Amino acid sequence: MRIALIEPFFTGSHRRWAEGWQAHSAHDIHLLTLAGRHWKWRMHGGAVTLAEALLALEQAPEVIVATDMLDLATFAALIRPTYPQVPLLLYMHENQLTYPWSPTDEDVRLRRDRHYAWINYTSTL
């Protein structure tokens, strides 16, 4: 089976998990990734860049697996005209609904922006 694994935050445990699954799977897993930095931007903008990368593949995937760092709703809207029947699966490596906020995060100090949890929520729908 051809699986496209979409990981916008390809570093640390995210990278180890993706590469481990690829190395130990009997399936053909193609990694589409972005560098593991600027996690907030990856959650907002990664869907556009990674949808373009998926649409540029020579072979269509049979399944698309995306991690929680992707705005899957936006990604799906961008790829569905080309891949209307390919199943989309969401792997929640972690989530922004329950992930502890960093005390140094400006969003905490300013008491704003739970949008990242909203992205995770809409990705599950």
Coordinates of N, CA and C in Angstrom, one line a residue, residues 1-4 54-64 82-83 86:
M1 N 0.8 -1.2 0.0 CA 0.0 0.0 0.0 C 0.9 1.2 0.0
R2 N 0.5 2.2 -0.8 CA 1.3 3.5 -0.9 C 0.6 4.5 0.1
I3 N 1.4 4.9 1.1 CA 0.9 5.8 2.2 C 1.7 7.1 2.1
A4 N 1.0 8.2 2.1 CA 1.7 9.5 2.2 C 1.5 9.9 3.7
L54 N 2.2 17.1 -2.0 CA 1.4 15.9 -2.3 C 0.9 15.9 -3.7
L55 N 0.4 17.0 -4.2 CA -0.1 17.0 -5.5 C 0.9 16.9 -6.6
A56 N 2.2 17.1 -6.2 CA 3.3 17.0 -7.2 C 3.9 15.6 -7.2
L57 N 3.4 14.7 -6.4 CA 3.9 13.3 -6.4 C 3.6 12.6 -7.7
E58 N 4.5 11.8 -8.2 CA 4.3 11.1 -9.4 C 3.2 10.0 -9.3
Q59 N 3.2 9.3 -8.1 CA 2.2 8.3 -7.8 C 1.3 8.7 -6.8
A60 N 0.0 8.5 -7.0 CA -1.0 8.8 -6.0 C -0.9 7.9 -4.8
P61 N -1.1 8.4 -3.6 CA -1.2 7.6 -2.4 C -2.5 6.9 -2.4
E62 N -2.5 5.7 -1.7 CA -3.7 5.0 -1.5 C -4.4 5.4 -0.2
V63 N -3.5 5.9 0.7 CA -4.0 6.4 2.0 C -3.1 7.6 2.4
I64 N -3.7 8.6 3.0 CA -2.9 9.8 3.5 C -3.1 9.8 5.0
T82 N -8.3 16.7 -6.5 CA -7.5 15.7 -7.1 C -7.6 14.3 -6.5
Y83 N -7.8 14.2 -5.2 CA -7.9 12.9 -4.5 C -9.2 12.8 -3.8
V86 N -9.4 9.2 -1.7 CA -8.3 8.7 -0.9 C -8.6 9.0 0.6

